[in-house]
Amino acid sequence: EDLAPQGVRVVAVNPGPVATPVLERYVAVRAAQDKISLEEARARHAAEQPLGRIPTPEDVAALVAYLLSPAGGHVSGQVLHVNAGALLAG
């Protein structure tokens, strides 16, 4: 609010689990523990998300691109979670 008159916007983008090599390693561990294929472990992990899929780096980038565009010019003072609809603990 203090910097808004100078045109400064503050927005935090908070990704949850995103389809990256780190998440892939986690899914691989789950597959080994559950003695299932990697594909089945991926499908199970996605099915556990409220939206039924895992956000991609492109999903996060699209949100950032929106925020940087004129269309996102009125968004400020927010924390935006990219988490496939998962509720936050706390």
XYZ file of C-alpha atoms in Angstrom:
90
model
C 0.000 0.000 0.000
C 2.824 2.412 0.830
C 4.462 2.046 -2.583
C 1.301 1.816 -4.691
C 1.304 5.566 -5.436
C 4.716 5.064 -7.071
C 3.333 2.235 -9.208
C 5.017 -0.520 -7.230
C 3.012 -3.739 -6.982
C 3.873 -6.585 -4.645
C 2.761 -10.099 -5.539
C 4.199 -13.401 -4.342
C 3.863 -16.466 -6.560
C 3.954 -19.565 -4.367
C 4.153 -22.791 -6.368
C 3.301 -26.046 -4.674
C 4.597 -29.290 -6.169
C 5.436 -28.642 -9.819
C 6.289 -31.215 -12.491
C 10.072 -30.894 -12.280
C 12.938 -33.364 -11.928
C 12.698 -33.016 -8.134
C 9.050 -34.094 -8.146
C 9.875 -36.862 -10.609
C 12.420 -38.272 -8.137
C 9.772 -38.180 -5.390
C 7.312 -40.028 -7.645
C 10.000 -42.584 -8.522
C 10.577 -43.267 -4.818
C 6.832 -43.712 -4.327
C 6.708 -46.095 -7.286
C 9.484 -48.208 -5.796
C 7.915 -48.209 -2.336
C 4.490 -49.161 -3.669
C 5.956 -51.608 -6.229
C 4.116 -49.963 -9.120
C 5.218 -48.504 -12.438
C 6.449 -44.956 -12.667
C 3.476 -44.124 -14.884
C 1.036 -45.491 -12.279
C 2.790 -43.520 -9.528
C 2.512 -40.338 -11.634
C -1.188 -40.992 -12.222
C -1.813 -41.615 -8.516
C 0.023 -38.466 -7.516
C -1.961 -36.396 -10.013
C -5.232 -37.986 -8.856
C -4.468 -36.899 -5.280
C -4.558 -33.245 -6.377
C -7.967 -31.524 -6.271
C -7.683 -30.499 -9.934
C -6.432 -33.961 -10.896
C -3.125 -32.836 -12.347
C 0.263 -31.519 -11.356
C 1.101 -27.918 -12.299
C 3.906 -27.551 -14.829
C 6.652 -24.938 -14.949
C 4.694 -23.476 -17.867
C 1.647 -23.050 -15.612
C 3.728 -21.027 -13.169
C 5.311 -19.029 -15.999
C 1.877 -18.243 -17.460
C 0.768 -16.761 -14.144
C 3.914 -14.637 -13.945
C 3.421 -13.518 -17.561
C -0.161 -12.506 -16.718
C 1.018 -10.533 -13.695
C 3.578 -8.713 -15.852
C 1.030 -7.947 -18.557
C -1.337 -4.973 -18.623
C -4.172 -7.368 -17.720
C -2.474 -8.135 -14.396
C -1.745 -4.507 -13.659
C -4.332 -4.240 -10.891
C -3.139 -7.243 -8.898
C -1.141 -6.264 -5.829
C -0.747 -7.263 -2.217
C -1.461 -10.917 -2.937
C 0.094 -14.334 -2.507
C -0.948 -16.529 -5.425
C -0.658 -20.266 -4.895
C -0.081 -22.508 -7.922
C -0.957 -25.822 -6.320
C -3.693 -27.581 -8.291
C -6.264 -26.556 -5.717
C -4.629 -28.151 -2.667
C -5.572 -26.495 0.587
C -2.767 -25.034 2.616
C -2.074 -26.330 6.089
C -1.851 -23.836 8.870
